[in-house]
mmCIF file of C-alpha atoms in Angstrom:
data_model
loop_
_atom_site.group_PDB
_atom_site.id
_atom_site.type_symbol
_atom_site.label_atom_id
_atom_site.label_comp_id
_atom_site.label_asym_id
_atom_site.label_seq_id
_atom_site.Cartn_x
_atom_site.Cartn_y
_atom_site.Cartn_z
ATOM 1 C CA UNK B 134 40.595 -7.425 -12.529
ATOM 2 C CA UNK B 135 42.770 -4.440 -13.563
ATOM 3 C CA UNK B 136 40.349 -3.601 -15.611
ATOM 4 C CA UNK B 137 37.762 -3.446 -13.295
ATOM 5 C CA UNK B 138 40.089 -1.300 -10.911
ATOM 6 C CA UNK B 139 40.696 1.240 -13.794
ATOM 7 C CA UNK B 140 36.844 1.540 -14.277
ATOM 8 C CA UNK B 141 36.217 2.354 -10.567
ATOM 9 C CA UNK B 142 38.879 4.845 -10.136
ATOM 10 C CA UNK B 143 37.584 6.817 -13.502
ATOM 11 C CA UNK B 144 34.186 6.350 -12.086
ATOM 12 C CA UNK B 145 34.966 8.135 -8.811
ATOM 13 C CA UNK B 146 37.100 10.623 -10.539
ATOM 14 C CA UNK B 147 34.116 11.256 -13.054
ATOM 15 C CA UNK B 148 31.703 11.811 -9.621
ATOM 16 C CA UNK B 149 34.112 13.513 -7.817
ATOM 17 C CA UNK B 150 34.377 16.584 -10.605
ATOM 18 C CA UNK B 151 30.767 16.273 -10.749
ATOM 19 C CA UNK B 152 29.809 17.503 -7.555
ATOM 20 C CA UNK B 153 31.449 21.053 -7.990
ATOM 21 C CA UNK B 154 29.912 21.206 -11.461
ATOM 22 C CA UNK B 155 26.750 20.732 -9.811
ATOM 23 C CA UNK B 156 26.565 22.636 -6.649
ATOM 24 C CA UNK B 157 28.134 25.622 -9.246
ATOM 25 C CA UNK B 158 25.641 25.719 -11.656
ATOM 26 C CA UNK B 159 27.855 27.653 -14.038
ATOM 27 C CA UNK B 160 28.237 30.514 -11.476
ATOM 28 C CA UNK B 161 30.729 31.085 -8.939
ATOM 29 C CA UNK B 162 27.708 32.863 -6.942
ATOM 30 C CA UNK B 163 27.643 31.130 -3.592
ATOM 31 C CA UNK B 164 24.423 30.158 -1.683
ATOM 32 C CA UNK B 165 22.795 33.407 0.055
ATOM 33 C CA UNK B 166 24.561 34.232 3.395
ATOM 34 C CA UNK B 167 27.311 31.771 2.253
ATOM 35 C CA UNK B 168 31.212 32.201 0.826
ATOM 36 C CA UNK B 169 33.491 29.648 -1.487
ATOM 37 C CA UNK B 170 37.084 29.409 -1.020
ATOM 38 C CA UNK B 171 38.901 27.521 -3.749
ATOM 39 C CA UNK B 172 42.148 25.892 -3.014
ATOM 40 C CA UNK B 173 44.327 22.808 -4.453
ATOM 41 C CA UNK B 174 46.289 20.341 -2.647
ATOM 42 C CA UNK B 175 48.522 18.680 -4.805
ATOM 43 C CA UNK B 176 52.133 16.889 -4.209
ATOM 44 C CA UNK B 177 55.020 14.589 -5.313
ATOM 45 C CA UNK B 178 55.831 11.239 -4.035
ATOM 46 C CA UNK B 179 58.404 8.166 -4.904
ATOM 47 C CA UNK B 180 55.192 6.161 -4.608
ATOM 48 C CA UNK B 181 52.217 7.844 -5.629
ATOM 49 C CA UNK B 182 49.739 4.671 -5.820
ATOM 50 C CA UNK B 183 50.339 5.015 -2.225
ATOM 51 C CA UNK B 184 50.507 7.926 -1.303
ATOM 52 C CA UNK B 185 47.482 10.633 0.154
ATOM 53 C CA UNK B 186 47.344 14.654 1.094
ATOM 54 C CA UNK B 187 45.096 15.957 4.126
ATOM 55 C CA UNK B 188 45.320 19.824 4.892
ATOM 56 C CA UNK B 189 43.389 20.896 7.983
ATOM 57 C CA UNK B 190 41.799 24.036 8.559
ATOM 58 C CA UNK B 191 40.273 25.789 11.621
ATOM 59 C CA UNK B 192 37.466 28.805 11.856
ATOM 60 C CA UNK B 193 38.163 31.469 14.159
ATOM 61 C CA UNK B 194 35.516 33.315 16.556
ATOM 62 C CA UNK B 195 33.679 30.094 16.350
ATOM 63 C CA UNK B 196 33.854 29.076 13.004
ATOM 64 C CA UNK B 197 33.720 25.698 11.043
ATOM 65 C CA UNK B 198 36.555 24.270 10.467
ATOM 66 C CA UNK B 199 37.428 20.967 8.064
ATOM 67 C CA UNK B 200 39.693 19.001 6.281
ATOM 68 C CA UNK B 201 40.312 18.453 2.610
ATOM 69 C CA UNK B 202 41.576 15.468 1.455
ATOM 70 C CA UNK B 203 43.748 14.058 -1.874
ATOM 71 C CA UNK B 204 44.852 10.696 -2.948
ATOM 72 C CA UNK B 205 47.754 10.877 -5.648
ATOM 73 C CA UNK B 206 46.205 7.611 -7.629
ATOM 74 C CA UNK B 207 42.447 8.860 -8.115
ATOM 75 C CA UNK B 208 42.424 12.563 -7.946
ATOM 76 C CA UNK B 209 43.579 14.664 -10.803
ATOM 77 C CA UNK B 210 43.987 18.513 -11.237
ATOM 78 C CA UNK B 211 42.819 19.918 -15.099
ATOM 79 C CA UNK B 212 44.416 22.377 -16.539
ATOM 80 C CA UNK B 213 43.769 24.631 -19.701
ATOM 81 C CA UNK B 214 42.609 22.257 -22.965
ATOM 82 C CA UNK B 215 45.896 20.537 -24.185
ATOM 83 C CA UNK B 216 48.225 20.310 -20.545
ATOM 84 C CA UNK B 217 48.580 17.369 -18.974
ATOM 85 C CA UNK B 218 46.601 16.672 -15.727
ATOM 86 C CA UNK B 219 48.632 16.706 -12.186
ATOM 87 C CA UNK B 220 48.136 14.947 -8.955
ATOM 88 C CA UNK B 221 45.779 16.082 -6.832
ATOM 89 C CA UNK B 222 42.139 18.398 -6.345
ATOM 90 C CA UNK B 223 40.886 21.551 -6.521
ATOM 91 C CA UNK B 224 38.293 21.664 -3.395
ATOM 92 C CA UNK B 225 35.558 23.704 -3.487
ATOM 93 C CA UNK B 226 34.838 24.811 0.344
ATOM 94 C CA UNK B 227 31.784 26.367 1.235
ATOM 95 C CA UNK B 228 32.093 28.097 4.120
ATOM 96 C CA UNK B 229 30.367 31.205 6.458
ATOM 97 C CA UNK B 230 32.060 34.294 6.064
ATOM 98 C CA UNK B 231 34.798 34.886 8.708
ATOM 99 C CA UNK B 232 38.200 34.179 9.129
ATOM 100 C CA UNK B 233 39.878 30.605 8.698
ATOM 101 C CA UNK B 234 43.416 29.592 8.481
ATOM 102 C CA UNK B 235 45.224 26.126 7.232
ATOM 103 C CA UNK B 236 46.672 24.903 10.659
ATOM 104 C CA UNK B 237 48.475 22.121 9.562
ATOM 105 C CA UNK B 238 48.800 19.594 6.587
ATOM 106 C CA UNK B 239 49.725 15.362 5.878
ATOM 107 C CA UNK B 240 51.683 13.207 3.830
ATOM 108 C CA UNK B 241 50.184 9.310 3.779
ATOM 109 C CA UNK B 242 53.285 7.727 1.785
ATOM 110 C CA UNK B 243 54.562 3.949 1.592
ATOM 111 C CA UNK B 244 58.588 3.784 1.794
ATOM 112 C CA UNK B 245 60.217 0.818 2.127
ATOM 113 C CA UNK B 246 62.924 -0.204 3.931
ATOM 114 C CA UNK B 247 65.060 -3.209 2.724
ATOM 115 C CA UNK B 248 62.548 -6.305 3.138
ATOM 116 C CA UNK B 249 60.550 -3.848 5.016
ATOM 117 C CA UNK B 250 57.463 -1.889 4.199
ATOM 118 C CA UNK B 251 55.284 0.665 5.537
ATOM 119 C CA UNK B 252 53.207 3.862 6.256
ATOM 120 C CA UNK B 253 55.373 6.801 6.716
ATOM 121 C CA UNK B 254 53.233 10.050 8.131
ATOM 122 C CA UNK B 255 54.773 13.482 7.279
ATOM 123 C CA UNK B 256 52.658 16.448 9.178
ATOM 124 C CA UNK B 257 53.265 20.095 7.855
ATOM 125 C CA UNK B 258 52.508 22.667 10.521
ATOM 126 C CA UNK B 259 51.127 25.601 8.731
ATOM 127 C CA UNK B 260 49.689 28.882 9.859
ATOM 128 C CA UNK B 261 48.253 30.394 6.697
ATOM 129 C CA UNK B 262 44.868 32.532 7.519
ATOM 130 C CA UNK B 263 42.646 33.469 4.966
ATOM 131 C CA UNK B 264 39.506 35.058 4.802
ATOM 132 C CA UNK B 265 35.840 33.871 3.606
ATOM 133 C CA UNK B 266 33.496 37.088 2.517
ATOM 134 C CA UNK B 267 29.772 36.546 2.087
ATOM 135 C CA UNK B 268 28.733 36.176 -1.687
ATOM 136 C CA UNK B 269 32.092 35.765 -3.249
ATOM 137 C CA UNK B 270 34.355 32.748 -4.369
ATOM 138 C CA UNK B 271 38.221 33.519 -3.198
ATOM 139 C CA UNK B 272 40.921 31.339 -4.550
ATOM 140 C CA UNK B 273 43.903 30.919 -2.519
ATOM 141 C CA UNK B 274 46.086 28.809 -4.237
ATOM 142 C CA UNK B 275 47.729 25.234 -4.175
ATOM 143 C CA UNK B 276 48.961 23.874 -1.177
ATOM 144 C CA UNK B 277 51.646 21.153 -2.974
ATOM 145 C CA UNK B 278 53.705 18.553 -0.609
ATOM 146 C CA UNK B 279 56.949 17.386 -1.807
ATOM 147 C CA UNK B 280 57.169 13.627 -0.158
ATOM 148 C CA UNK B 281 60.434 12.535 -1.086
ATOM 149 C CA UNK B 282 63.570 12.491 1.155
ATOM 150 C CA UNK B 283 63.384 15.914 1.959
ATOM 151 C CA UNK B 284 59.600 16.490 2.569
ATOM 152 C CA UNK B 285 58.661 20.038 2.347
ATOM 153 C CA UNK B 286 55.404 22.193 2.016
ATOM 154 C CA UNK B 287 55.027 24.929 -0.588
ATOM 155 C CA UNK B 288 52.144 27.131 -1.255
ATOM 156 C CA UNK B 289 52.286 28.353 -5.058
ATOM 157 C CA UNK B 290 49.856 30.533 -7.044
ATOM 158 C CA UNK B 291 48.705 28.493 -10.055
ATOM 159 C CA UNK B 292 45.549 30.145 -10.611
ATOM 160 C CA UNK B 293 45.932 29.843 -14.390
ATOM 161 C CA UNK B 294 46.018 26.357 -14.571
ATOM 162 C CA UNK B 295 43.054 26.231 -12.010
ATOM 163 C CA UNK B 296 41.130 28.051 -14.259
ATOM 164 C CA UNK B 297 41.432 24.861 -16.898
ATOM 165 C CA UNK B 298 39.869 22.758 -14.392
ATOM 166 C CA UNK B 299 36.841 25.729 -13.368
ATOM 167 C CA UNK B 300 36.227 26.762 -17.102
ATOM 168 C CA UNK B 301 36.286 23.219 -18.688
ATOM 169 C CA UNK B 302 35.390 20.888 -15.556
ATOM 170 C CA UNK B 303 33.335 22.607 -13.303
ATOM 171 C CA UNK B 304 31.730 24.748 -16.252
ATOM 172 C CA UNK B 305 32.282 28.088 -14.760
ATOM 173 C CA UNK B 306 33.084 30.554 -17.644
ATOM 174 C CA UNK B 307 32.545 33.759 -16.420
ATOM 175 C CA UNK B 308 35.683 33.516 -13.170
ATOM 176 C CA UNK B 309 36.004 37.381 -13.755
ATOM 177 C CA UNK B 310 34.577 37.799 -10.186
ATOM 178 C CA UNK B 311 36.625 35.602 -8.717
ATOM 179 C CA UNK B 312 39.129 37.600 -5.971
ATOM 180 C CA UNK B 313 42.825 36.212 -5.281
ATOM 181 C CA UNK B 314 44.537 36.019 -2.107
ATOM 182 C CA UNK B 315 47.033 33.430 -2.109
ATOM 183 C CA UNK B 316 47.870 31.987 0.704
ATOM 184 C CA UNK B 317 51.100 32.932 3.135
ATOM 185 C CA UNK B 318 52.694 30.137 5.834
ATOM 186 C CA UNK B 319 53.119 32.654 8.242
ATOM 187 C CA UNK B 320 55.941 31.349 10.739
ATOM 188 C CA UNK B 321 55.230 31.077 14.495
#
């Protein structure tokens, strides 16, 4: 049985880097009319079999917004040949040019409590705009959650260990076009 459960997660990690391979094509060129924003969400927990990431973001002046998603047990950030990989994903959003900004973020975590168990929800406001230019890939960083006793949200620039996972997974070479705004939490 474990065996069979360690198959199926490496099989939807294996189709999950896929897809940005894919819908790349070696170029960080998006479709015509179209922009890519790159961005990880990553994180720490006591528990991480448990435990998944959600950051939400919104479009302004009637754009799309979405929602990326991470689970600490199957997803897995690469980094340059010979680091270990983290927890987490680098998403690749395509979006329509305009401006966007991460509203708000989630921690899905177990903690226990003596003989009792459960689901503990941690929500991260955020207010972190970014913007989305026609014909160009921006990267804007890693939003990481920190799920222990003293949750907390950090956005850090780890562009060069991103690049492992765009150059060797997603089989992007030339990333010489690729412009980098890292994200701010701007306070309320």
């Amino acid at each position: 049985m474990r065996r069979l459960v360690i198959l199926f997660s490496a099989l939807l990690l294996l189709a999950g880097c896929a897809t940005p391979a894919k819908e790349l094509k070696g170029s960080l060129t998006p479709p015509a009319g179209m922009g890519y924003a790159i961005v990880a969400l990553a994180g720490w927990a006591f528990d991480p079999d448990s435990a998944t990431l959600e950051a939400d973001y919104a479009g302004e002046n009637g754009q799309p917004g979405g929602r990326i998603y991470a689970s600490l047990l199957t997803d897995s950030l690469f980094g340059p040949e010979g680091s270990s990989p983290r927890n987490g994903k680098l998403a690749l959003l395509t979006l329509p040019p305009g401006q966007y900004r991460f509203v708000q973020a989630f921690g899905y975590y177990k903690q226990d409590m003596g003989f009792l168990s459960g689901q503990k929800i941690t929500r991260f406001p955020m207010n972190a705009p970014f913007v989305v230019q026609a014909g160009e890939a921006v990267y804007l960083g890693e939003i990481w959650l920190d799920l222990s006793y003293r949750p907390e949200l950090q956005i850090r620039d780890t562009l060069q260990y991103n690049l492992g996972q765009i150059q060797r997974v997603w089989h992007v070479n030339d990333t010489s076009a690729l412009r980098v705004e890292i994200l701010h939490n701007q306070q309320p």
